[in-house]
């Protein structure tokens, strides 16, 4: 898979600037949708008292994850280096199967399309898809 | 055979009865070709696909997107028999069009996003789950006759 071009990075940063205030809400909705549409993802949250898609735990976790994405935007020029801590966390502690990064990315983009139907153009979509894929690769880098 | 609850049938019927095929079909195929440019390999004879602007303005792509979207009508009308309903189309996509079945999933994901943009908050997690289940069944049926 390709790395991010200068245009990809500019596009992602510009779009993020527009929407960053809604970050937590995007995260909450994306996590809710992920659990509702892909129930197998609930297997990672067996420790929650309430694993339903709209639980407080789910919403809170969505915000946490989106905080990570926001951070990644600021480190877009060096995702591997910038996300080292998170990468180790996912590799040695969380061990989330990488296929799930794609699932969550899809749901993040569904929410972006819902909340920003005009701004989430095909050009923004492709840049964001590439960015989230690059972010997923950085998170899975230390897996093996 | 796939089981559909009354609720799911209702969600699907409702979604399609309010669907603007001309708009959504064109947007979905256009977006697919832009977001996953390798899918352009199947559209060599469709004219200018040089960049995103050209793809968006290409009338052949728009028309074909609408045609593809109407392809879903068969599933809508035969929800209890989707696999058999698409057997012929599956053979077509395999033997004549030579489409890699992985591409069906790509178009399916893009279509979901286009519909999400169109319906806004009406595209609830429940509607999304039902729609994606519907698309997954169609995608599976389209890949069944490949050999």
PDB file of C-alpha atoms in Angstrom:
ATOM      1  CA  UNK A   1       0.000   0.000   0.000  1.00  0.00           C
ATOM      2  CA  UNK A   2       1.133   3.563  -0.709  1.00  0.00           C
ATOM      3  CA  UNK A   3       2.376   6.206   1.704  1.00  0.00           C
ATOM      4  CA  UNK A   4       0.769   9.616   2.083  1.00  0.00           C
ATOM      5  CA  UNK A   5       1.504  12.252  -0.553  1.00  0.00           C
ATOM      6  CA  UNK A   6       1.910  15.920   0.300  1.00  0.00           C
ATOM      7  CA  UNK A   7      -1.590  16.487  -1.085  1.00  0.00           C
ATOM      8  CA  UNK A   8      -3.054  13.724   1.082  1.00  0.00           C
ATOM      9  CA  UNK A   9      -1.573  15.335   4.190  1.00  0.00           C
ATOM     10  CA  UNK A  10      -2.777  18.825   3.256  1.00  0.00           C
ATOM     11  CA  UNK A  11      -6.267  17.493   2.525  1.00  0.00           C
ATOM     12  CA  UNK A  12      -6.474  15.557   5.800  1.00  0.00           C
ATOM     13  CA  UNK A  13      -5.220  18.487   7.875  1.00  0.00           C
ATOM     14  CA  UNK A  14      -7.591  20.947   6.191  1.00  0.00           C
ATOM     15  CA  UNK A  15     -10.610  18.694   6.676  1.00  0.00           C
ATOM     16  CA  UNK A  16      -9.588  17.939  10.264  1.00  0.00           C
ATOM     17  CA  UNK A  17      -9.357  21.652  10.993  1.00  0.00           C
ATOM     18  CA  UNK A  18     -12.964  22.034   9.947  1.00  0.00           C
ATOM     19  CA  UNK A  19     -14.265  19.147  12.000  1.00  0.00           C
ATOM     20  CA  UNK A  20     -11.931  18.802  14.973  1.00  0.00           C
ATOM     21  CA  UNK A  21     -14.408  20.408  17.382  1.00  0.00           C
ATOM     22  CA  UNK A  22     -16.728  17.482  16.682  1.00  0.00           C
ATOM     23  CA  UNK A  23     -13.994  14.905  17.303  1.00  0.00           C
ATOM     24  CA  UNK A  24     -15.462  13.420  20.497  1.00  0.00           C
ATOM     25  CA  UNK A  25     -18.946  13.129  18.950  1.00  0.00           C
ATOM     26  CA  UNK A  26     -17.548  11.502  15.832  1.00  0.00           C
ATOM     27  CA  UNK A  27     -15.693   9.019  18.018  1.00  0.00           C
ATOM     28  CA  UNK A  28     -18.762   8.164  20.068  1.00  0.00           C
ATOM     29  CA  UNK A  29     -20.965   7.614  17.035  1.00  0.00           C
ATOM     30  CA  UNK A  30     -18.276   5.627  15.187  1.00  0.00           C
ATOM     31  CA  UNK A  31     -17.732   3.266  18.120  1.00  0.00           C
ATOM     32  CA  UNK A  32     -21.485   2.799  18.573  1.00  0.00           C
ATOM     33  CA  UNK A  33     -21.868   1.945  14.913  1.00  0.00           C
ATOM     34  CA  UNK A  34     -18.898  -0.412  14.952  1.00  0.00           C
ATOM     35  CA  UNK A  35     -20.411  -2.424  17.825  1.00  0.00           C
ATOM     36  CA  UNK A  36     -23.878  -2.389  16.241  1.00  0.00           C
ATOM     37  CA  UNK A  37     -22.887  -3.247  12.681  1.00  0.00           C
ATOM     38  CA  UNK A  38     -19.954  -5.585  13.441  1.00  0.00           C
ATOM     39  CA  UNK A  39     -20.940  -7.419  16.629  1.00  0.00           C
ATOM     40  CA  UNK A  40     -17.762  -9.503  16.549  1.00  0.00           C
ATOM     41  CA  UNK A  41     -15.896  -6.380  17.687  1.00  0.00           C
ATOM     42  CA  UNK A  42     -17.618  -6.710  21.055  1.00  0.00           C
ATOM     43  CA  UNK A  43     -15.205  -9.543  21.837  1.00  0.00           C
ATOM     44  CA  UNK A  44     -12.620  -6.919  22.763  1.00  0.00           C
ATOM     45  CA  UNK A  45     -14.875  -5.405  25.385  1.00  0.00           C
ATOM     46  CA  UNK A  46     -15.940  -8.421  27.415  1.00  0.00           C
ATOM     47  CA  UNK A  47     -14.677  -6.581  30.485  1.00  0.00           C
ATOM     48  CA  UNK A  48     -17.371  -3.887  30.170  1.00  0.00           C
ATOM     49  CA  UNK A  49     -20.462  -4.353  32.299  1.00  0.00           C
ATOM     50  CA  UNK A  50     -22.552  -3.049  29.429  1.00  0.00           C
ATOM     51  CA  UNK A  51     -21.395  -4.003  25.937  1.00  0.00           C
ATOM     52  CA  UNK A  52     -24.363  -2.547  24.135  1.00  0.00           C
ATOM     53  CA  UNK A  53     -23.525  -0.106  21.323  1.00  0.00           C
ATOM     54  CA  UNK A  54     -24.945   2.896  23.175  1.00  0.00           C
ATOM     55  CA  UNK A  55     -23.465   2.182  26.606  1.00  0.00           C
ATOM     56  CA  UNK A  56     -21.517   4.841  28.505  1.00  0.00           C
ATOM     57  CA  UNK A  57     -18.399   2.675  28.206  1.00  0.00           C
ATOM     58  CA  UNK A  58     -18.779   2.563  24.437  1.00  0.00           C
ATOM     59  CA  UNK A  59     -19.234   6.300  24.098  1.00  0.00           C
ATOM     60  CA  UNK A  60     -16.319   7.056  26.397  1.00  0.00           C
ATOM     61  CA  UNK A  61     -14.113   4.660  24.494  1.00  0.00           C
ATOM     62  CA  UNK A  62     -15.115   6.216  21.194  1.00  0.00           C
ATOM     63  CA  UNK A  63     -13.915   9.575  22.494  1.00  0.00           C
ATOM     64  CA  UNK A  64     -10.632   8.058  23.675  1.00  0.00           C
ATOM     65  CA  UNK A  65      -9.972   6.466  20.308  1.00  0.00           C
ATOM     66  CA  UNK A  66     -10.839   9.645  18.433  1.00  0.00           C
ATOM     67  CA  UNK A  67      -8.430  11.532  20.674  1.00  0.00           C
ATOM     68  CA  UNK A  68      -5.769   9.195  19.341  1.00  0.00           C
ATOM     69  CA  UNK A  69      -6.805   9.956  15.757  1.00  0.00           C
ATOM     70  CA  UNK A  70      -6.653  13.699  16.466  1.00  0.00           C
ATOM     71  CA  UNK A  71      -3.170  13.260  17.882  1.00  0.00           C
ATOM     72  CA  UNK A  72      -2.167  11.256  14.812  1.00  0.00           C
ATOM     73  CA  UNK A  73      -3.176  14.162  12.538  1.00  0.00           C
ATOM     74  CA  UNK A  74      -0.582  16.333  14.283  1.00  0.00           C
ATOM     75  CA  UNK A  75       1.996  13.597  13.740  1.00  0.00           C
ATOM     76  CA  UNK A  76       1.033  12.905  10.161  1.00  0.00           C
ATOM     77  CA  UNK A  77       4.598  13.368   8.937  1.00  0.00           C
ATOM     78  CA  UNK A  78       5.882  10.532  11.089  1.00  0.00           C
ATOM     79  CA  UNK A  79       3.131   8.238  12.277  1.00  0.00           C
ATOM     80  CA  UNK A  80       5.437   5.352  13.249  1.00  0.00           C
ATOM     81  CA  UNK A  81       7.698   7.540  15.352  1.00  0.00           C
ATOM     82  CA  UNK A  82       4.947   9.735  16.738  1.00  0.00           C
ATOM     83  CA  UNK A  83       2.689   6.857  17.770  1.00  0.00           C
ATOM     84  CA  UNK A  84       5.368   4.603  19.249  1.00  0.00           C
ATOM     85  CA  UNK A  85       3.677   4.323  22.647  1.00  0.00           C
ATOM     86  CA  UNK A  86       0.292   3.500  21.163  1.00  0.00           C
ATOM     87  CA  UNK A  87       1.929   1.067  18.784  1.00  0.00           C
ATOM     88  CA  UNK A  88       3.486  -0.841  21.670  1.00  0.00           C
ATOM     89  CA  UNK A  89       0.214  -0.765  23.574  1.00  0.00           C
ATOM     90  CA  UNK A  90      -1.654  -2.350  20.656  1.00  0.00           C
ATOM     91  CA  UNK A  91       1.089  -4.912  20.023  1.00  0.00           C
ATOM     92  CA  UNK A  92       1.757  -6.174  23.518  1.00  0.00           C
ATOM     93  CA  UNK A  93      -1.304  -5.386  25.568  1.00  0.00           C
ATOM     94  CA  UNK A  94      -4.391  -4.860  23.421  1.00  0.00           C
ATOM     95  CA  UNK A  95      -3.470  -7.155  20.532  1.00  0.00           C
ATOM     96  CA  UNK A  96      -6.414  -6.002  18.438  1.00  0.00           C
ATOM     97  CA  UNK A  97      -6.534  -7.962  15.197  1.00  0.00           C
ATOM     98  CA  UNK A  98      -5.597  -5.462  12.465  1.00  0.00           C
ATOM     99  CA  UNK A  99      -8.727  -6.250  10.457  1.00  0.00           C
ATOM    100  CA  UNK A 100     -10.623  -4.306  13.088  1.00  0.00           C
ATOM    101  CA  UNK A 101      -8.751  -1.085  12.334  1.00  0.00           C
ATOM    102  CA  UNK A 102     -10.306  -1.192   8.881  1.00  0.00           C
ATOM    103  CA  UNK A 103     -13.738  -1.765  10.372  1.00  0.00           C
ATOM    104  CA  UNK A 104     -13.440   1.205  12.716  1.00  0.00           C
ATOM    105  CA  UNK A 105     -12.011   3.392   9.924  1.00  0.00           C
ATOM    106  CA  UNK A 106     -15.063   2.598   7.801  1.00  0.00           C
ATOM    107  CA  UNK A 107     -17.389   3.627  10.596  1.00  0.00           C
ATOM    108  CA  UNK A 108     -15.435   6.827  11.282  1.00  0.00           C
ATOM    109  CA  UNK A 109     -15.905   7.739   7.621  1.00  0.00           C
ATOM    110  CA  UNK A 110     -19.617   6.863   7.692  1.00  0.00           C
ATOM    111  CA  UNK A 111     -19.988   9.364  10.547  1.00  0.00           C
ATOM    112  CA  UNK A 112     -17.947  11.967   8.670  1.00  0.00           C
ATOM    113  CA  UNK A 113     -20.256  11.504   5.667  1.00  0.00           C
ATOM    114  CA  UNK A 114     -23.329  11.889   7.861  1.00  0.00           C
ATOM    115  CA  UNK A 115     -22.077  14.979   9.680  1.00  0.00           C
ATOM    116  CA  UNK A 116     -20.279  16.661   6.775  1.00  0.00           C
ATOM    117  CA  UNK A 117     -22.007  15.462   3.588  1.00  0.00           C
ATOM    118  CA  UNK A 118     -20.790  18.398   1.515  1.00  0.00           C
ATOM    119  CA  UNK A 119     -17.224  18.574   2.831  1.00  0.00           C
ATOM    120  CA  UNK A 120     -16.591  14.826   2.766  1.00  0.00           C
ATOM    121  CA  UNK A 121     -15.987  14.881  -0.986  1.00  0.00           C
ATOM    122  CA  UNK A 122     -14.504  11.920  -2.886  1.00  0.00           C
ATOM    123  CA  UNK A 123     -11.125  13.694  -2.748  1.00  0.00           C
ATOM    124  CA  UNK A 124     -11.319  14.100   1.030  1.00  0.00           C
ATOM    125  CA  UNK A 125     -12.600  10.524   1.318  1.00  0.00           C
ATOM    126  CA  UNK A 126      -9.602   9.010  -0.480  1.00  0.00           C
ATOM    127  CA  UNK A 127      -7.117  11.082   1.557  1.00  0.00           C
ATOM    128  CA  UNK A 128      -8.852  10.175   4.828  1.00  0.00           C
ATOM    129  CA  UNK A 129      -9.041   6.481   3.848  1.00  0.00           C
ATOM    130  CA  UNK A 130      -5.294   6.504   3.136  1.00  0.00           C
ATOM    131  CA  UNK A 131      -4.536   8.343   6.379  1.00  0.00           C
ATOM    132  CA  UNK A 132      -6.572   5.954   8.535  1.00  0.00           C
ATOM    133  CA  UNK A 133      -4.910   3.008   6.772  1.00  0.00           C
ATOM    134  CA  UNK A 134      -1.458   4.504   7.427  1.00  0.00           C
ATOM    135  CA  UNK A 135      -2.458   5.070  11.053  1.00  0.00           C
ATOM    136  CA  UNK A 136      -3.565   1.432  11.318  1.00  0.00           C
ATOM    137  CA  UNK A 137      -0.242   0.277   9.866  1.00  0.00           C
ATOM    138  CA  UNK A 138       1.646   2.354  12.437  1.00  0.00           C
ATOM    139  CA  UNK A 139      -0.446   0.841  15.238  1.00  0.00           C
ATOM    140  CA  UNK A 140       0.201  -2.706  14.018  1.00  0.00           C
ATOM    141  CA  UNK A 141       3.889  -2.160  13.317  1.00  0.00           C
ATOM    142  CA  UNK A 142       5.223  -3.917  16.394  1.00  0.00           C
ATOM    143  CA  UNK A 143       2.851  -6.886  16.195  1.00  0.00           C
ATOM    144  CA  UNK A 144       5.528  -9.201  14.838  1.00  0.00           C
TER     145      UNK A 144
ATOM    146  CA  UNK B   1     -30.922 -18.973   3.254  1.00  0.00           C
ATOM    147  CA  UNK B   2     -30.621 -15.681   5.098  1.00  0.00           C
ATOM    148  CA  UNK B   3     -33.158 -14.800   7.786  1.00  0.00           C
ATOM    149  CA  UNK B   4     -34.730 -11.341   7.754  1.00  0.00           C
ATOM    150  CA  UNK B   5     -36.804  -9.929  10.579  1.00  0.00           C
ATOM    151  CA  UNK B   6     -39.910  -7.859   9.832  1.00  0.00           C
ATOM    152  CA  UNK B   7     -38.007  -4.853  11.057  1.00  0.00           C
ATOM    153  CA  UNK B   8     -35.134  -5.485   8.636  1.00  0.00           C
ATOM    154  CA  UNK B   9     -37.491  -6.008   5.675  1.00  0.00           C
ATOM    155  CA  UNK B  10     -39.224  -2.771   6.520  1.00  0.00           C
ATOM    156  CA  UNK B  11     -35.954  -0.839   6.787  1.00  0.00           C
ATOM    157  CA  UNK B  12     -34.772  -2.112   3.407  1.00  0.00           C
ATOM    158  CA  UNK B  13     -38.114  -1.504   1.677  1.00  0.00           C
ATOM    159  CA  UNK B  14     -38.233   2.007   3.087  1.00  0.00           C
ATOM    160  CA  UNK B  15     -34.675   2.847   2.130  1.00  0.00           C
ATOM    161  CA  UNK B  16     -35.160   1.792  -1.483  1.00  0.00           C
ATOM    162  CA  UNK B  17     -38.581   3.371  -1.891  1.00  0.00           C
ATOM    163  CA  UNK B  18     -37.064   6.755  -1.047  1.00  0.00           C
ATOM    164  CA  UNK B  19     -33.888   6.229  -3.027  1.00  0.00           C
ATOM    165  CA  UNK B  20     -32.810   8.737  -5.677  1.00  0.00           C
ATOM    166  CA  UNK B  21     -31.186   6.214  -8.014  1.00  0.00           C
ATOM    167  CA  UNK B  22     -29.932   8.829 -10.475  1.00  0.00           C
ATOM    168  CA  UNK B  23     -28.111  10.736  -7.779  1.00  0.00           C
ATOM    169  CA  UNK B  24     -26.880   7.920  -5.546  1.00  0.00           C
ATOM    170  CA  UNK B  25     -25.940   5.548  -8.374  1.00  0.00           C
ATOM    171  CA  UNK B  26     -23.826   8.134 -10.144  1.00  0.00           C
ATOM    172  CA  UNK B  27     -22.178   9.279  -6.915  1.00  0.00           C
ATOM    173  CA  UNK B  28     -21.406   5.772  -5.717  1.00  0.00           C
ATOM    174  CA  UNK B  29     -19.602   4.568  -8.834  1.00  0.00           C
ATOM    175  CA  UNK B  30     -17.815   7.906  -9.256  1.00  0.00           C
ATOM    176  CA  UNK B  31     -16.615   7.837  -5.662  1.00  0.00           C
ATOM    177  CA  UNK B  32     -15.499   4.216  -5.988  1.00  0.00           C
ATOM    178  CA  UNK B  33     -13.317   5.029  -8.994  1.00  0.00           C
ATOM    179  CA  UNK B  34     -11.765   7.977  -7.134  1.00  0.00           C
ATOM    180  CA  UNK B  35     -11.235   6.327  -3.745  1.00  0.00           C
ATOM    181  CA  UNK B  36     -10.109   2.975  -5.193  1.00  0.00           C
ATOM    182  CA  UNK B  37      -8.542   3.970  -8.512  1.00  0.00           C
ATOM    183  CA  UNK B  38      -7.573   0.411  -9.437  1.00  0.00           C
ATOM    184  CA  UNK B  39     -11.276  -0.239 -10.011  1.00  0.00           C
ATOM    185  CA  UNK B  40     -10.916   1.930 -13.114  1.00  0.00           C
ATOM    186  CA  UNK B  41      -9.436  -1.131 -14.789  1.00  0.00           C
ATOM    187  CA  UNK B  42     -12.949  -2.273 -15.659  1.00  0.00           C
ATOM    188  CA  UNK B  43     -13.912   0.967 -17.351  1.00  0.00           C
ATOM    189  CA  UNK B  44     -11.372   1.300 -20.137  1.00  0.00           C
ATOM    190  CA  UNK B  45     -14.004   2.066 -22.751  1.00  0.00           C
ATOM    191  CA  UNK B  46     -15.901   4.632 -20.730  1.00  0.00           C
ATOM    192  CA  UNK B  47     -14.037   7.773 -21.757  1.00  0.00           C
ATOM    193  CA  UNK B  48     -12.008  10.251 -19.725  1.00  0.00           C
ATOM    194  CA  UNK B  49     -11.107   8.999 -16.243  1.00  0.00           C
ATOM    195  CA  UNK B  50      -7.939  11.041 -16.031  1.00  0.00           C
ATOM    196  CA  UNK B  51      -8.623  12.726 -12.692  1.00  0.00           C
ATOM    197  CA  UNK B  52     -11.345  13.147 -10.088  1.00  0.00           C
ATOM    198  CA  UNK B  53     -12.937  16.073 -11.942  1.00  0.00           C
ATOM    199  CA  UNK B  54     -13.109  14.119 -15.203  1.00  0.00           C
ATOM    200  CA  UNK B  55     -14.585  11.090 -13.455  1.00  0.00           C
ATOM    201  CA  UNK B  56     -17.228  13.241 -11.752  1.00  0.00           C
ATOM    202  CA  UNK B  57     -18.258  14.765 -15.068  1.00  0.00           C
ATOM    203  CA  UNK B  58     -18.200  11.534 -17.063  1.00  0.00           C
ATOM    204  CA  UNK B  59     -21.768  10.774 -18.197  1.00  0.00           C
ATOM    205  CA  UNK B  60     -20.977   7.130 -19.035  1.00  0.00           C
ATOM    206  CA  UNK B  61     -19.840   6.500 -15.481  1.00  0.00           C
ATOM    207  CA  UNK B  62     -22.887   8.249 -14.059  1.00  0.00           C
ATOM    208  CA  UNK B  63     -25.228   6.179 -16.225  1.00  0.00           C
ATOM    209  CA  UNK B  64     -23.444   2.956 -15.346  1.00  0.00           C
ATOM    210  CA  UNK B  65     -23.610   3.758 -11.654  1.00  0.00           C
ATOM    211  CA  UNK B  66     -27.374   4.057 -11.926  1.00  0.00           C
ATOM    212  CA  UNK B  67     -27.512   0.729 -13.773  1.00  0.00           C
ATOM    213  CA  UNK B  68     -25.493  -0.989 -11.060  1.00  0.00           C
ATOM    214  CA  UNK B  69     -27.698   0.469  -8.332  1.00  0.00           C
ATOM    215  CA  UNK B  70     -30.808  -0.823 -10.077  1.00  0.00           C
ATOM    216  CA  UNK B  71     -29.088  -4.212  -9.986  1.00  0.00           C
ATOM    217  CA  UNK B  72     -29.912  -4.213  -6.274  1.00  0.00           C
ATOM    218  CA  UNK B  73     -33.634  -4.145  -7.087  1.00  0.00           C
ATOM    219  CA  UNK B  74     -33.497  -7.884  -7.781  1.00  0.00           C
ATOM    220  CA  UNK B  75     -32.426  -8.544  -4.210  1.00  0.00           C
ATOM    221  CA  UNK B  76     -35.078  -6.168  -2.919  1.00  0.00           C
ATOM    222  CA  UNK B  77     -37.774  -8.132  -4.723  1.00  0.00           C
ATOM    223  CA  UNK B  78     -36.381 -11.563  -3.779  1.00  0.00           C
ATOM    224  CA  UNK B  79     -34.998 -11.149  -0.295  1.00  0.00           C
ATOM    225  CA  UNK B  80     -35.589 -14.784   0.576  1.00  0.00           C
ATOM    226  CA  UNK B  81     -33.810 -16.030  -2.479  1.00  0.00           C
ATOM    227  CA  UNK B  82     -30.907 -13.706  -3.132  1.00  0.00           C
ATOM    228  CA  UNK B  83     -28.347 -16.393  -3.892  1.00  0.00           C
ATOM    229  CA  UNK B  84     -30.372 -17.945  -6.710  1.00  0.00           C
ATOM    230  CA  UNK B  85     -31.534 -14.539  -7.960  1.00  0.00           C
ATOM    231  CA  UNK B  86     -27.961 -13.427  -8.614  1.00  0.00           C
ATOM    232  CA  UNK B  87     -26.627 -16.686 -10.084  1.00  0.00           C
ATOM    233  CA  UNK B  88     -26.838 -15.361 -13.617  1.00  0.00           C
ATOM    234  CA  UNK B  89     -25.259 -11.996 -12.748  1.00  0.00           C
ATOM    235  CA  UNK B  90     -22.530 -13.836 -10.877  1.00  0.00           C
ATOM    236  CA  UNK B  91     -21.636 -15.819 -13.974  1.00  0.00           C
ATOM    237  CA  UNK B  92     -21.689 -12.607 -16.012  1.00  0.00           C
ATOM    238  CA  UNK B  93     -19.295 -10.818 -13.622  1.00  0.00           C
ATOM    239  CA  UNK B  94     -16.987 -13.814 -13.568  1.00  0.00           C
ATOM    240  CA  UNK B  95     -16.993 -15.094 -17.144  1.00  0.00           C
ATOM    241  CA  UNK B  96     -17.640 -11.990 -19.173  1.00  0.00           C
ATOM    242  CA  UNK B  97     -16.677  -8.965 -17.081  1.00  0.00           C
ATOM    243  CA  UNK B  98     -13.845 -10.670 -15.163  1.00  0.00           C
ATOM    244  CA  UNK B  99     -14.398  -8.541 -12.083  1.00  0.00           C
ATOM    245  CA  UNK B 100     -12.353  -9.472  -9.004  1.00  0.00           C
ATOM    246  CA  UNK B 101     -15.058 -10.211  -6.399  1.00  0.00           C
ATOM    247  CA  UNK B 102     -13.110  -8.251  -3.769  1.00  0.00           C
ATOM    248  CA  UNK B 103     -14.177  -5.172  -5.707  1.00  0.00           C
ATOM    249  CA  UNK B 104     -17.828  -5.802  -4.830  1.00  0.00           C
ATOM    250  CA  UNK B 105     -16.986  -5.095  -1.213  1.00  0.00           C
ATOM    251  CA  UNK B 106     -15.246  -1.840  -2.154  1.00  0.00           C
ATOM    252  CA  UNK B 107     -18.294  -0.568  -4.043  1.00  0.00           C
ATOM    253  CA  UNK B 108     -20.492  -1.754  -1.197  1.00  0.00           C
ATOM    254  CA  UNK B 109     -18.505   0.298   1.360  1.00  0.00           C
ATOM    255  CA  UNK B 110     -18.585   3.383  -0.847  1.00  0.00           C
ATOM    256  CA  UNK B 111     -22.328   3.003  -1.459  1.00  0.00           C
ATOM    257  CA  UNK B 112     -22.849   2.843   2.308  1.00  0.00           C
ATOM    258  CA  UNK B 113     -20.988   6.126   2.715  1.00  0.00           C
ATOM    259  CA  UNK B 114     -22.915   7.829  -0.113  1.00  0.00           C
ATOM    260  CA  UNK B 115     -26.230   6.753   1.404  1.00  0.00           C
ATOM    261  CA  UNK B 116     -25.033   7.891   4.841  1.00  0.00           C
ATOM    262  CA  UNK B 117     -24.296  11.345   3.404  1.00  0.00           C
ATOM    263  CA  UNK B 118     -27.731  11.409   1.774  1.00  0.00           C
ATOM    264  CA  UNK B 119     -29.787  10.257   4.766  1.00  0.00           C
ATOM    265  CA  UNK B 120     -27.820  12.013   7.491  1.00  0.00           C
ATOM    266  CA  UNK B 121     -28.960  11.114  10.997  1.00  0.00           C
ATOM    267  CA  UNK B 122     -31.797   9.008   9.533  1.00  0.00           C
ATOM    268  CA  UNK B 123     -29.001   6.564   8.719  1.00  0.00           C
ATOM    269  CA  UNK B 124     -29.054   5.261  12.279  1.00  0.00           C
ATOM    270  CA  UNK B 125     -26.756   2.465  13.489  1.00  0.00           C
ATOM    271  CA  UNK B 126     -29.717   0.102  13.074  1.00  0.00           C
ATOM    272  CA  UNK B 127     -30.395   1.175   9.490  1.00  0.00           C
ATOM    273  CA  UNK B 128     -26.670   0.941   8.763  1.00  0.00           C
ATOM    274  CA  UNK B 129     -26.480  -2.591  10.190  1.00  0.00           C
ATOM    275  CA  UNK B 130     -29.467  -3.723   8.120  1.00  0.00           C
ATOM    276  CA  UNK B 131     -28.252  -2.082   4.928  1.00  0.00           C
ATOM    277  CA  UNK B 132     -24.764  -3.526   5.305  1.00  0.00           C
ATOM    278  CA  UNK B 133     -26.232  -6.972   5.976  1.00  0.00           C
ATOM    279  CA  UNK B 134     -28.297  -6.640   2.780  1.00  0.00           C
ATOM    280  CA  UNK B 135     -25.258  -5.587   0.744  1.00  0.00           C
ATOM    281  CA  UNK B 136     -23.133  -8.382   2.232  1.00  0.00           C
ATOM    282  CA  UNK B 137     -25.690 -10.980   1.138  1.00  0.00           C
ATOM    283  CA  UNK B 138     -25.762  -9.546  -2.395  1.00  0.00           C
ATOM    284  CA  UNK B 139     -21.954  -9.402  -2.532  1.00  0.00           C
ATOM    285  CA  UNK B 140     -21.744 -13.016  -1.412  1.00  0.00           C
ATOM    286  CA  UNK B 141     -24.285 -14.094  -4.040  1.00  0.00           C
ATOM    287  CA  UNK B 142     -22.400 -12.245  -6.772  1.00  0.00           C
ATOM    288  CA  UNK B 143     -19.235 -14.135  -5.888  1.00  0.00           C
ATOM    289  CA  UNK B 144     -20.858 -17.557  -5.694  1.00  0.00           C
ATOM    290  CA  UNK B 145     -20.525 -18.693  -9.317  1.00  0.00           C
ATOM    291  CA  UNK B 146     -16.844 -17.837  -9.696  1.00  0.00           C
ATOM    292  CA  UNK B 147     -14.704 -20.824 -10.522  1.00  0.00           C
TER     293      UNK B 147
END
